[in-house]
Amino acid sequence: MQHLDGAVHRLLMERLGYLCTIERDQLTTSLWRGETTVASVTIKRDALLALGLPYAVVSGHAAAVRIVVPWASLRSQPVVVTIRGLELAVESHPTDAAATSSAPTEPSAAAASTSYFERLAESVLHNLVVDLDGLEVLFEEVLVLRLRRCTVRPVSPTASTNTAQRKG
């Protein structure tokens, strides 16, 4: 199982390393259930800046992050990422967030010849559901935002078109 944890750790650090710190010994992975849990994740100072938000993280951590991959139906079912107990203390950062962004960039048109696994990974990322279970954000030690539960799902272009048609 250590080889699997190592491979999952490398993948997580490639995709999320600019946002948080994850050590290999924090991982628990079950290939058959398609589940990985990361305990006690530390959020990096520049995480929100990397996402284009004008805030620096003074301190931040998540109690646990659970990722469930539906291996039998990857193209039709979402990969669900549940972030439990996310606590952030943030301060305003007036610099141009886009200029300091260290987020991974989209592949260029020159990289058009992609492998099956790269296309599959792209499909999975576009069908990702993020479930926040307990969020607390302290802004500038003045304002506290608490959210008990929130789910973020991808919106397809056809869904927004259908919604617009129903309203009109």
mmCIF file of C-alpha atoms in Angstrom:
data_model
loop_
_atom_site.group_PDB
_atom_site.id
_atom_site.type_symbol
_atom_site.label_atom_id
_atom_site.label_comp_id
_atom_site.label_asym_id
_atom_site.label_seq_id
_atom_site.Cartn_x
_atom_site.Cartn_y
_atom_site.Cartn_z
ATOM 1 C CA MET A 1 0.000 0.000 0.000
ATOM 2 C CA GLN A 2 2.995 2.286 0.483
ATOM 3 C CA HIS A 3 3.601 2.440 -3.277
ATOM 4 C CA LEU A 4 -0.020 3.482 -3.813
ATOM 5 C CA ASP A 5 0.238 6.164 -1.113
ATOM 6 C CA GLY A 6 3.423 7.415 -2.780
ATOM 7 C CA ALA A 7 1.759 7.643 -6.191
ATOM 8 C CA VAL A 8 -1.313 9.394 -4.727
ATOM 9 C CA HIS A 9 0.945 11.769 -2.782
ATOM 10 C CA ARG A 10 2.839 12.733 -5.970
ATOM 11 C CA LEU A 11 -0.427 13.324 -7.845
ATOM 12 C CA LEU A 12 -1.894 15.441 -5.037
ATOM 13 C CA MET A 13 1.260 17.526 -4.744
ATOM 14 C CA GLU A 14 1.326 18.101 -8.542
ATOM 15 C CA ARG A 15 -2.276 19.350 -8.489
ATOM 16 C CA LEU A 16 -2.558 20.942 -5.028
ATOM 17 C CA GLY A 17 1.001 21.655 -3.925
ATOM 18 C CA TYR A 18 0.653 25.368 -4.636
ATOM 19 C CA LEU A 19 -2.314 25.537 -2.202
ATOM 20 C CA CYS A 20 -1.383 23.283 0.706
ATOM 21 C CA THR A 21 1.244 21.123 2.323
ATOM 22 C CA ILE A 22 0.630 17.383 2.366
ATOM 23 C CA GLU A 23 3.051 14.867 3.820
ATOM 24 C CA ARG A 24 2.973 11.263 2.662
ATOM 25 C CA ASP A 25 2.311 9.928 6.170
ATOM 26 C CA GLN A 26 -0.925 11.984 6.321
ATOM 27 C CA LEU A 27 -2.495 9.819 3.573
ATOM 28 C CA THR A 28 -4.807 6.847 3.937
ATOM 29 C CA THR A 29 -5.694 5.279 0.591
ATOM 30 C CA SER A 30 -8.046 2.471 -0.404
ATOM 31 C CA LEU A 31 -7.763 1.616 -4.090
ATOM 32 C CA TRP A 32 -10.824 -0.672 -4.089
ATOM 33 C CA ARG A 33 -13.094 1.927 -2.513
ATOM 34 C CA GLY A 34 -11.544 4.663 -4.640
ATOM 35 C CA GLU A 35 -10.933 6.738 -1.549
ATOM 36 C CA THR A 36 -8.065 8.796 -0.183
ATOM 37 C CA THR A 37 -8.145 10.718 3.082
ATOM 38 C CA VAL A 38 -5.586 13.313 4.092
ATOM 39 C CA ALA A 39 -5.512 14.278 7.765
ATOM 40 C CA SER A 40 -4.590 17.726 9.080
ATOM 41 C CA VAL A 41 -3.815 19.698 5.909
ATOM 42 C CA THR A 42 -1.924 22.989 6.230
ATOM 43 C CA ILE A 43 -2.963 25.767 3.826
ATOM 44 C CA LYS A 44 -0.099 27.819 2.347
ATOM 45 C CA ARG A 45 0.159 31.588 2.838
ATOM 46 C CA ASP A 46 -0.172 32.300 -0.901
ATOM 47 C CA ALA A 47 -3.047 29.841 -1.537
ATOM 48 C CA LEU A 48 -5.772 32.468 -1.999
ATOM 49 C CA LEU A 49 -3.464 34.708 -4.022
ATOM 50 C CA ALA A 50 -2.762 31.745 -6.321
ATOM 51 C CA LEU A 51 -6.528 31.440 -6.840
ATOM 52 C CA GLY A 52 -6.719 35.112 -7.831
ATOM 53 C CA LEU A 53 -8.132 36.381 -4.523
ATOM 54 C CA PRO A 54 -6.555 39.468 -2.898
ATOM 55 C CA TYR A 55 -5.968 37.812 0.490
ATOM 56 C CA ALA A 56 -2.988 36.201 2.179
ATOM 57 C CA VAL A 57 -3.512 33.306 4.569
ATOM 58 C CA VAL A 58 -2.203 34.185 8.022
ATOM 59 C CA SER A 59 -3.014 30.686 9.243
ATOM 60 C CA GLY A 60 -5.056 27.927 7.718
ATOM 61 C CA HIS A 61 -5.740 24.246 8.021
ATOM 62 C CA ALA A 62 -8.341 21.611 7.268
ATOM 63 C CA ALA A 63 -9.093 18.796 9.697
ATOM 64 C CA ALA A 64 -9.353 16.337 6.798
ATOM 65 C CA VAL A 65 -9.721 16.129 3.042
ATOM 66 C CA ARG A 66 -11.454 13.060 1.590
ATOM 67 C CA ILE A 67 -11.360 12.273 -2.130
ATOM 68 C CA VAL A 68 -13.702 9.649 -3.568
ATOM 69 C CA VAL A 69 -13.085 8.448 -7.129
ATOM 70 C CA PRO A 70 -15.879 6.343 -8.696
ATOM 71 C CA TRP A 71 -13.596 4.039 -10.718
ATOM 72 C CA ALA A 72 -16.448 2.128 -12.394
ATOM 73 C CA SER A 73 -18.061 5.293 -13.777
ATOM 74 C CA LEU A 74 -15.338 7.951 -14.030
ATOM 75 C CA ARG A 75 -16.782 9.657 -17.101
ATOM 76 C CA SER A 76 -20.351 9.895 -15.782
ATOM 77 C CA GLN A 77 -20.040 10.276 -12.000
ATOM 78 C CA PRO A 78 -18.193 13.119 -10.280
ATOM 79 C CA VAL A 79 -15.066 12.809 -8.202
ATOM 80 C CA VAL A 80 -16.117 14.168 -4.800
ATOM 81 C CA VAL A 81 -13.674 16.110 -2.642
ATOM 82 C CA THR A 82 -14.931 16.701 0.902
ATOM 83 C CA ILE A 83 -13.028 19.278 2.934
ATOM 84 C CA ARG A 84 -13.895 19.007 6.620
ATOM 85 C CA GLY A 85 -13.162 21.660 9.223
ATOM 86 C CA LEU A 86 -11.509 24.304 7.031
ATOM 87 C CA GLU A 87 -10.340 27.237 9.146
ATOM 88 C CA LEU A 88 -8.639 30.275 7.619
ATOM 89 C CA ALA A 89 -7.398 33.533 9.076
ATOM 90 C CA VAL A 90 -6.776 35.942 6.203
ATOM 91 C CA GLU A 91 -5.571 39.466 5.665
ATOM 92 C CA SER A 92 -5.934 41.827 2.753
ATOM 93 C CA HIS A 93 -3.111 41.673 0.227
ATOM 94 C CA PRO A 94 -3.280 44.686 -2.121
ATOM 95 C CA THR A 95 -0.920 43.363 -4.800
ATOM 96 C CA ASP A 96 -1.999 42.221 -8.256
ATOM 97 C CA ALA A 97 -3.017 38.614 -7.536
ATOM 98 C CA ALA A 98 -2.854 37.630 -11.207
ATOM 99 C CA ALA A 99 0.791 38.661 -11.425
ATOM 100 C CA THR A 100 1.776 36.608 -8.366
ATOM 101 C CA SER A 101 -0.336 33.574 -9.193
ATOM 102 C CA SER A 102 1.542 30.290 -8.992
ATOM 103 C CA ALA A 103 -1.440 28.149 -9.966
ATOM 104 C CA PRO A 104 -0.863 25.599 -12.695
ATOM 105 C CA THR A 105 -1.540 27.009 -16.116
ATOM 106 C CA GLU A 106 -3.740 25.491 -18.778
ATOM 107 C CA PRO A 107 -1.893 23.424 -21.376
ATOM 108 C CA SER A 108 -0.988 25.250 -24.545
ATOM 109 C CA ALA A 109 -2.351 24.415 -27.977
ATOM 110 C CA ALA A 110 1.094 23.014 -28.808
ATOM 111 C CA ALA A 111 0.443 20.186 -26.350
ATOM 112 C CA ALA A 112 -2.495 18.945 -28.432
ATOM 113 C CA SER A 113 -1.307 15.334 -28.567
ATOM 114 C CA THR A 114 -2.422 14.127 -25.162
ATOM 115 C CA SER A 115 -2.470 10.594 -23.863
ATOM 116 C CA TYR A 116 -5.587 8.692 -22.869
ATOM 117 C CA PHE A 117 -4.779 9.205 -19.195
ATOM 118 C CA GLU A 118 -4.290 12.953 -19.639
ATOM 119 C CA ARG A 119 -7.683 13.218 -21.364
ATOM 120 C CA LEU A 120 -9.259 11.093 -18.633
ATOM 121 C CA ALA A 121 -7.711 13.282 -15.912
ATOM 122 C CA GLU A 122 -9.020 16.387 -17.683
ATOM 123 C CA SER A 123 -12.502 14.849 -17.877
ATOM 124 C CA VAL A 124 -12.389 14.009 -14.159
ATOM 125 C CA LEU A 125 -11.275 17.537 -13.228
ATOM 126 C CA HIS A 126 -14.165 19.033 -15.201
ATOM 127 C CA ASN A 127 -16.602 16.794 -13.318
ATOM 128 C CA LEU A 128 -15.308 17.578 -9.842
ATOM 129 C CA VAL A 129 -17.609 18.245 -6.880
ATOM 130 C CA VAL A 130 -16.222 20.025 -3.811
ATOM 131 C CA ASP A 131 -18.140 19.620 -0.567
ATOM 132 C CA LEU A 132 -17.200 21.933 2.323
ATOM 133 C CA ASP A 133 -18.198 20.551 5.695
ATOM 134 C CA GLY A 134 -17.515 23.352 8.158
ATOM 135 C CA LEU A 135 -15.807 26.534 6.981
ATOM 136 C CA GLU A 136 -14.657 29.372 9.174
ATOM 137 C CA VAL A 137 -12.876 32.413 7.752
ATOM 138 C CA LEU A 138 -11.574 35.203 9.961
ATOM 139 C CA PHE A 139 -10.999 38.401 7.939
ATOM 140 C CA GLU A 140 -8.413 40.832 9.343
ATOM 141 C CA GLU A 141 -9.304 39.717 12.902
ATOM 142 C CA VAL A 142 -12.555 41.699 12.519
ATOM 143 C CA LEU A 143 -15.158 39.693 10.602
ATOM 144 C CA VAL A 144 -15.898 35.981 10.918
ATOM 145 C CA LEU A 145 -17.679 33.975 8.210
ATOM 146 C CA ARG A 146 -19.013 30.577 9.294
ATOM 147 C CA LEU A 147 -20.561 28.130 6.885
ATOM 148 C CA ARG A 148 -21.871 24.796 8.062
ATOM 149 C CA ARG A 149 -22.142 23.053 4.687
ATOM 150 C CA CYS A 150 -21.607 24.035 1.056
ATOM 151 C CA THR A 151 -21.347 22.048 -2.182
ATOM 152 C CA VAL A 152 -19.752 23.355 -5.380
ATOM 153 C CA ARG A 153 -20.699 21.519 -8.564
ATOM 154 C CA PRO A 154 -19.670 22.121 -12.167
ATOM 155 C CA VAL A 155 -22.225 23.839 -14.372
ATOM 156 C CA SER A 156 -22.472 22.643 -17.953
ATOM 157 C CA PRO A 157 -23.119 25.181 -20.727
ATOM 158 C CA THR A 158 -26.352 23.368 -21.634
ATOM 159 C CA ALA A 159 -27.624 23.591 -18.053
ATOM 160 C CA SER A 160 -27.209 27.370 -17.980
ATOM 161 C CA THR A 161 -28.877 27.653 -21.393
ATOM 162 C CA ASN A 162 -31.835 25.572 -20.210
ATOM 163 C CA THR A 163 -32.135 27.661 -17.047
ATOM 164 C CA ALA A 164 -32.081 30.893 -19.052
ATOM 165 C CA GLN A 165 -34.760 29.539 -21.385
ATOM 166 C CA ARG A 166 -37.038 28.620 -18.476
ATOM 167 C CA LYS A 167 -36.717 32.069 -16.942
ATOM 168 C CA GLY A 168 -37.404 33.859 -20.226
#
